[in-house]
Amino acid sequence: MLNRRKFIHRSALSSLLAAIGLGSTACASEEKTIETPKGLTKPSVIATWNNKEANQTAWEVIKNGGRALDAVEAGVKIPEGDENDQSVGYGGRPDRDGKVTLDACIMDENGDCGSVCFLQGIKHPISVARKVMEETPHVILAGAGALKFALEQGFKVEEMLTEKSKKEYEEWLVNSEYKPIINIENHDTIGMITIDQAGDISGACTTSGMAYKVHGRVGDSPIIGAGMFVDNEVGGAVATGVGEAVLKTLGSFLVVELMRQGRTPQEACEEAVNRIAKNQHYKDIQVGYCAVNKAGMHGGYSIQPGFSYVLNQQDETELFDAKSFIKK
Ligand code: ASP
């Protein structure tokens, strides 16, 4: 819980932030970021899409004085374990061969990170990614190697393909047409950034990837700097949407670097989307970014309308509809 000393500090902090123009939450593009003075941080949880329950779960950890890393892992495990979320973990849509293959990554305040990709049969890939970070000298484990490692770490193999996702896949097989659907029907990957009461940041991203992808395909979500990036001096960013476009521009790293150079989270997300929109065939795809800086300013932007992100900075969870490059 926030103790009295911290509360007084926070109140004084809020006035100071307001005085220097960092106090507002939603950031208009015209606002300019002032470098966050050391210690002036705001506990926050931000996640892609309407992942309110995940946010609330992460927020509880932070509210109780927990570490940002524990919060972000606990948060994203919610959609991973939810069979109705067909883009993440258990219940995720399969690839063209009918296999559910999972990608996830995690990063902490020290810049340490872990990732798994093309992992099958494990419900919580984010926890395996954390083990890669904490128990190995490596960053990424893939496929059979990642599974072998997970089993050694005590994870159990389970069937990830649910009846619902199997039935949809069988219907898809009739025409086998690969057409990514622009919004939530096909992209509800969760990317989450957490900032704890000590002012430390962590991030996570987890997905079953694009539905009906080529067997073996890995997207942006498990790639540090593409699907997610955090920097304890600056803030963090996460991506959702067509991973190939995010990979080609290393989008989350770009957003964080732009914030470091003085852009607000909103401006940085807009620039990262503009890079894709300028250089690629973007009209039929969706990519969305959301970001938060250490002072708690936040923003989000996408190519197509329809992207939203969810934020906790107090006890309530607020959903924001992001602006988009292509207007409604
Ligand atoms: N970015 C994910 C991927 O390309 C998919 C998504 O966000 O929907 O695997």
Coordinates of C-alpha atoms and ligand atoms in Angstrom, one line a residue:
M1 CA 0.0 0.0 0.0
L2 CA 1.1 3.6 -0.4
N3 CA 2.3 4.6 3.0
R4 CA 1.8 8.1 4.5
R5 CA 5.3 9.3 3.7
K6 CA 5.0 8.2 0.1
F7 CA 1.5 9.7 -0.1
I8 CA 2.8 13.1 1.1
H9 CA 5.7 12.8 -1.3
R10 CA 3.3 11.9 -4.0
S11 CA 1.0 14.9 -3.3
A12 CA 3.9 17.3 -3.3
L13 CA 5.1 15.5 -6.4
S14 CA 1.8 16.0 -8.1
S15 CA 1.8 19.7 -7.5
L16 CA 5.4 19.9 -8.8
L17 CA 4.5 17.9 -11.9
A18 CA 1.6 20.1 -12.5
A19 CA 3.7 23.2 -12.1
I20 CA 6.3 22.0 -14.6
G21 CA 3.7 20.8 -17.0
L22 CA 4.0 17.1 -16.4
G23 CA 0.9 16.7 -14.3
S24 CA -1.7 16.0 -16.9
T25 CA -2.3 12.4 -18.0
A26 CA -3.5 12.5 -21.6
C27 CA -0.8 14.2 -23.6
A28 CA -1.7 16.5 -26.5
S29 CA 0.8 16.4 -29.3
E30 CA 1.8 20.0 -28.8
E31 CA 3.0 19.4 -25.2
K32 CA 6.8 19.1 -24.8
T33 CA 8.5 16.6 -22.5
I34 CA 10.9 17.9 -20.0
E35 CA 13.4 15.3 -18.9
T36 CA 12.0 13.5 -15.9
P37 CA 13.9 14.7 -12.9
K38 CA 15.3 11.7 -11.0
G39 CA 12.7 10.3 -8.6
L40 CA 9.8 12.1 -10.1
T41 CA 8.1 9.0 -11.3
K42 CA 4.4 8.0 -11.4
P43 CA 3.3 4.4 -10.7
S44 CA 1.5 3.3 -13.9
V45 CA 0.2 0.3 -15.8
I46 CA -0.5 0.7 -19.5
A47 CA -1.6 -2.1 -21.9
T48 CA -2.7 -2.6 -25.4
W49 CA -6.4 -3.0 -26.1
N50 CA -9.2 -3.3 -23.6
N51 CA -7.2 -5.6 -21.2
K52 CA -8.8 -4.1 -18.1
E53 CA -8.6 -7.2 -15.9
A54 CA -4.9 -7.7 -16.8
N55 CA -4.2 -4.0 -15.9
Q56 CA -6.1 -4.3 -12.6
T57 CA -4.2 -7.4 -11.7
A58 CA -0.8 -5.7 -12.4
W59 CA -2.0 -2.6 -10.5
E60 CA -2.8 -4.6 -7.4
V61 CA 0.8 -5.8 -7.2
I62 CA 2.1 -2.2 -7.6
K63 CA -0.4 -0.8 -5.1
N64 CA 0.8 -3.3 -2.6
G65 CA 4.4 -2.2 -3.0
G66 CA 5.4 -5.0 -5.4
R67 CA 8.0 -4.9 -8.1
A68 CA 7.1 -3.7 -11.6
L69 CA 8.5 -7.0 -13.0
D70 CA 6.1 -9.1 -10.9
A71 CA 3.2 -6.8 -11.8
V72 CA 3.8 -7.1 -15.5
E73 CA 4.1 -10.9 -15.4
A74 CA 1.0 -11.3 -13.3
G75 CA -0.9 -8.9 -15.6
V76 CA -0.2 -10.5 -18.9
K77 CA -0.9 -14.0 -17.5
I78 CA -4.6 -13.1 -17.4
P79 CA -5.2 -13.1 -21.1
E80 CA -2.6 -15.9 -21.5
G81 CA -4.9 -18.1 -19.4
D82 CA -8.1 -16.9 -20.9
E83 CA -9.5 -19.2 -23.5
N84 CA -11.8 -16.4 -24.9
D85 CA -8.8 -14.3 -25.8
Q86 CA -7.9 -15.9 -29.1
S87 CA -4.7 -14.0 -29.8
V88 CA -2.8 -14.9 -26.6
G89 CA -1.8 -18.1 -24.9
Y90 CA -4.4 -20.8 -24.2
G91 CA -7.2 -20.6 -26.8
G92 CA -5.0 -18.7 -29.3
R93 CA -5.7 -19.2 -33.0
P94 CA -3.4 -21.7 -34.6
D95 CA -1.1 -21.4 -37.6
R96 CA -1.9 -22.8 -41.1
D97 CA -0.9 -26.3 -39.9
G98 CA -3.3 -26.1 -37.0
K99 CA -0.6 -25.6 -34.3
V100 CA -0.8 -22.9 -31.6
T101 CA 2.6 -21.4 -31.4
L102 CA 3.4 -18.7 -28.8
D103 CA 5.8 -15.8 -28.6
A104 CA 6.5 -13.7 -25.5
C105 CA 9.1 -11.4 -24.0
I106 CA 9.8 -9.6 -20.7
M107 CA 12.3 -6.8 -19.7
D108 CA 13.1 -5.3 -16.3
E109 CA 14.5 -2.0 -14.9
N110 CA 18.1 -3.1 -15.3
G111 CA 17.7 -3.7 -19.1
D112 CA 17.7 -7.5 -18.6
C113 CA 15.4 -9.4 -20.8
G114 CA 14.2 -12.9 -21.8
S115 CA 12.1 -14.2 -24.6
V116 CA 10.6 -17.3 -26.1
C117 CA 9.3 -17.8 -29.6
F118 CA 7.6 -20.6 -31.5
L119 CA 6.8 -22.3 -28.2
Q120 CA 4.1 -24.9 -28.2
G121 CA 2.0 -26.5 -25.4
I122 CA 2.8 -24.1 -22.6
K123 CA 0.1 -21.9 -21.2
H124 CA 2.2 -19.1 -19.8
P125 CA 5.0 -18.3 -22.2
I126 CA 5.7 -15.1 -20.3
S127 CA 6.8 -17.0 -17.3
V128 CA 9.1 -19.1 -19.4
A129 CA 10.5 -15.9 -20.9
R130 CA 11.2 -14.7 -17.4
K131 CA 13.0 -17.9 -16.6
V132 CA 15.2 -17.4 -19.7
M133 CA 16.1 -14.0 -18.3
E134 CA 16.7 -15.2 -14.8
E135 CA 18.1 -18.7 -15.2
T136 CA 20.2 -18.6 -18.4
P137 CA 22.9 -16.3 -19.9
H138 CA 20.7 -15.9 -23.0
V139 CA 17.9 -13.7 -24.2
I140 CA 15.9 -15.8 -26.7
L141 CA 15.0 -19.5 -26.8
A142 CA 13.0 -20.8 -29.7
G143 CA 10.8 -23.8 -30.6
A144 CA 11.8 -27.3 -29.3
G145 CA 14.7 -25.8 -27.3
A146 CA 12.4 -23.4 -25.5
L147 CA 10.0 -26.2 -24.8
K148 CA 12.8 -28.5 -23.4
F149 CA 13.9 -25.6 -21.2
A150 CA 10.3 -25.0 -20.0
L151 CA 9.9 -28.6 -19.1
E152 CA 13.2 -28.6 -17.2
Q153 CA 11.9 -25.5 -15.3
G154 CA 8.8 -27.5 -14.2
F155 CA 6.2 -26.1 -16.7
K156 CA 3.6 -28.7 -17.9
V157 CA 2.6 -29.4 -21.5
E158 CA -1.1 -28.7 -22.1
E159 CA -3.3 -28.6 -25.2
M160 CA -3.5 -24.9 -26.3
L161 CA -6.0 -25.4 -29.1
T162 CA -9.6 -25.0 -27.8
E163 CA -12.7 -26.3 -29.5
K164 CA -13.7 -22.8 -30.5
S165 CA -10.3 -22.0 -32.2
K166 CA -10.2 -25.4 -33.8
K167 CA -13.7 -25.0 -35.3
E168 CA -12.8 -21.5 -36.7
Y169 CA -9.6 -22.9 -38.1
E170 CA -11.5 -25.8 -39.9
E171 CA -13.8 -23.2 -41.4
W172 CA -10.8 -21.1 -42.5
L173 CA -9.3 -24.2 -44.1
V174 CA -12.1 -24.4 -46.6
N175 CA -10.7 -21.4 -48.6
S176 CA -7.4 -21.0 -46.8
E177 CA -7.3 -17.4 -47.6
Y178 CA -4.8 -15.4 -45.6
K179 CA -6.3 -12.0 -44.9
P180 CA -5.3 -10.3 -41.7
I181 CA -8.4 -8.6 -40.3
I182 CA -7.7 -5.1 -39.4
N183 CA -8.7 -4.7 -35.8
I184 CA -9.4 -6.7 -32.7
E185 CA -10.8 -9.7 -34.4
N186 CA -7.3 -10.7 -35.3
H187 CA -5.0 -8.6 -33.1
D188 CA -5.4 -8.5 -29.3
T189 CA -1.9 -9.3 -28.4
I190 CA -1.2 -7.9 -25.0
G191 CA 1.8 -5.6 -24.5
M192 CA 2.1 -4.0 -21.0
I193 CA 4.4 -1.6 -19.2
T194 CA 4.4 -1.2 -15.5
I195 CA 6.1 1.5 -13.2
D196 CA 6.2 0.6 -9.5
Q197 CA 6.3 2.8 -6.4
A198 CA 10.1 2.7 -6.3
G199 CA 10.0 4.2 -9.8
D200 CA 11.2 1.1 -11.6
I201 CA 9.9 0.0 -15.0
S202 CA 9.2 -3.3 -16.6
G203 CA 7.5 -4.5 -19.8
A204 CA 6.0 -7.6 -21.3
C205 CA 4.5 -8.7 -24.6
T206 CA 2.8 -12.0 -25.3
T207 CA 0.8 -13.4 -28.3
S208 CA -0.2 -16.4 -30.3
G209 CA 0.7 -14.2 -33.3
M210 CA -1.1 -13.7 -36.5
A211 CA -3.9 -16.2 -37.0
Y212 CA -3.1 -18.8 -39.7
K213 CA 0.4 -17.6 -40.1
V214 CA 3.0 -19.8 -41.9
H215 CA 4.2 -22.6 -39.6
G216 CA 7.4 -21.3 -38.0
R217 CA 6.7 -17.6 -38.4
V218 CA 7.8 -15.4 -35.5
G219 CA 6.4 -11.9 -35.2
D220 CA 7.5 -8.7 -33.4
S221 CA 6.1 -9.6 -29.9
P222 CA 9.0 -11.7 -28.6
I223 CA 11.7 -9.4 -30.1
I224 CA 13.1 -6.9 -27.6
G225 CA 12.8 -3.4 -29.2
A226 CA 10.1 -4.5 -31.7
G227 CA 7.1 -5.7 -29.7
M228 CA 8.2 -4.1 -26.4
F229 CA 11.0 -2.0 -25.0
V230 CA 11.7 -0.3 -21.7
D231 CA 14.4 2.0 -20.4
N232 CA 14.5 2.9 -16.7
E233 CA 15.7 6.4 -17.5
V234 CA 12.9 7.2 -20.0
G235 CA 9.8 5.0 -20.1
G236 CA 8.5 2.1 -22.2
A237 CA 6.5 1.2 -25.3
V238 CA 4.6 -1.8 -26.7
A239 CA 3.2 -2.7 -30.1
T240 CA 0.3 -4.7 -31.5
G241 CA -0.8 -5.4 -35.1
V242 CA 1.0 -6.8 -38.1
G243 CA 4.4 -7.8 -36.6
E244 CA 6.3 -7.6 -39.8
A245 CA 5.8 -3.9 -40.1
V246 CA 6.8 -3.4 -36.4
L247 CA 9.9 -5.6 -37.0
K248 CA 11.0 -3.6 -40.0
T249 CA 11.0 -0.4 -38.0
L250 CA 12.0 -1.7 -34.6
G251 CA 9.0 0.3 -33.4
S252 CA 9.0 0.0 -29.6
F253 CA 12.7 0.9 -29.4
L254 CA 12.1 3.8 -31.7
V255 CA 9.3 5.1 -29.5
V256 CA 11.5 5.0 -26.4
E257 CA 14.4 6.6 -28.1
L258 CA 12.1 9.4 -29.4
M259 CA 10.9 10.0 -25.8
R260 CA 14.5 10.1 -24.7
Q261 CA 15.1 12.9 -27.2
G262 CA 12.2 14.9 -25.8
R263 CA 9.1 13.8 -27.5
T264 CA 6.0 13.1 -25.5
P265 CA 4.7 9.5 -25.5
Q266 CA 1.9 10.6 -27.9
E267 CA 4.3 12.3 -30.3
A268 CA 6.7 9.3 -30.2
C269 CA 3.9 6.8 -31.0
E270 CA 2.8 9.1 -33.8
E271 CA 6.2 9.2 -35.3
A272 CA 6.7 5.4 -35.1
V273 CA 3.4 4.9 -36.9
N274 CA 4.3 7.6 -39.5
R275 CA 7.5 5.7 -40.4
I276 CA 5.5 2.6 -41.3
A277 CA 2.8 4.6 -43.0
K278 CA 5.4 6.5 -45.1
N279 CA 7.4 3.5 -46.2
Q280 CA 5.2 0.5 -46.5
H281 CA 2.0 -0.7 -48.0
Y282 CA 0.1 0.1 -44.9
K283 CA -3.5 0.7 -46.1
D284 CA -4.8 -2.7 -45.2
I285 CA -2.9 -3.4 -42.1
Q286 CA -3.1 -2.3 -38.5
V287 CA -0.3 -1.4 -36.2
G288 CA -0.8 0.3 -32.8
Y289 CA 1.7 1.6 -30.2
C290 CA 1.1 2.8 -26.7
A291 CA 3.7 4.3 -24.4
V292 CA 4.3 5.8 -21.0
N293 CA 7.2 7.8 -19.7
K294 CA 8.6 7.8 -16.2
A295 CA 6.5 10.8 -15.2
G296 CA 3.4 9.0 -16.1
M297 CA 2.6 10.8 -19.4
H298 CA 1.1 8.4 -21.8
G299 CA -0.1 8.1 -25.4
G300 CA -1.2 5.8 -28.2
Y301 CA -1.5 5.9 -32.0
S302 CA -2.3 3.5 -34.7
I303 CA -2.5 3.2 -38.5
Q304 CA -6.2 2.3 -38.6
P305 CA -9.0 3.6 -36.3
G306 CA -10.1 1.2 -33.6
F307 CA -7.0 0.7 -31.5
S308 CA -7.4 1.4 -27.8
Y309 CA -5.2 1.2 -24.7
V310 CA -5.9 0.9 -21.0
L311 CA -4.2 2.8 -18.2
N312 CA -4.1 2.6 -14.4
Q313 CA -2.5 5.4 -12.4
Q314 CA -4.9 5.4 -9.6
D315 CA -7.3 2.8 -8.4
E316 CA -9.5 3.1 -11.5
T317 CA -8.8 1.7 -15.0
E318 CA -9.3 4.0 -17.9
L319 CA -9.7 3.1 -21.6
F320 CA -8.4 5.4 -24.3
D321 CA -9.3 5.3 -27.9
A322 CA -6.1 6.1 -29.8
K323 CA -6.0 8.5 -32.6
S324 CA -5.0 7.1 -36.0
F325 CA -3.1 7.9 -39.2
I326 CA -6.0 6.9 -41.3
K327 CA -9.1 8.8 -40.0
K328 CA -12.5 7.2 -39.6
Ligands
ASP1 N1 2.0 -8.4 -33.3 C1 1.5 -9.7 -33.3 C2 2.3 -10.5 -34.3 O1 2.6 -10.0 -35.4 C3 0.1 -9.9 -33.6 C4 -0.9 -8.9 -33.1 O2 -0.6 -8.0 -32.4 O3 -2.1 -9.2 -33.4 O4 2.5 -11.7 -34.0

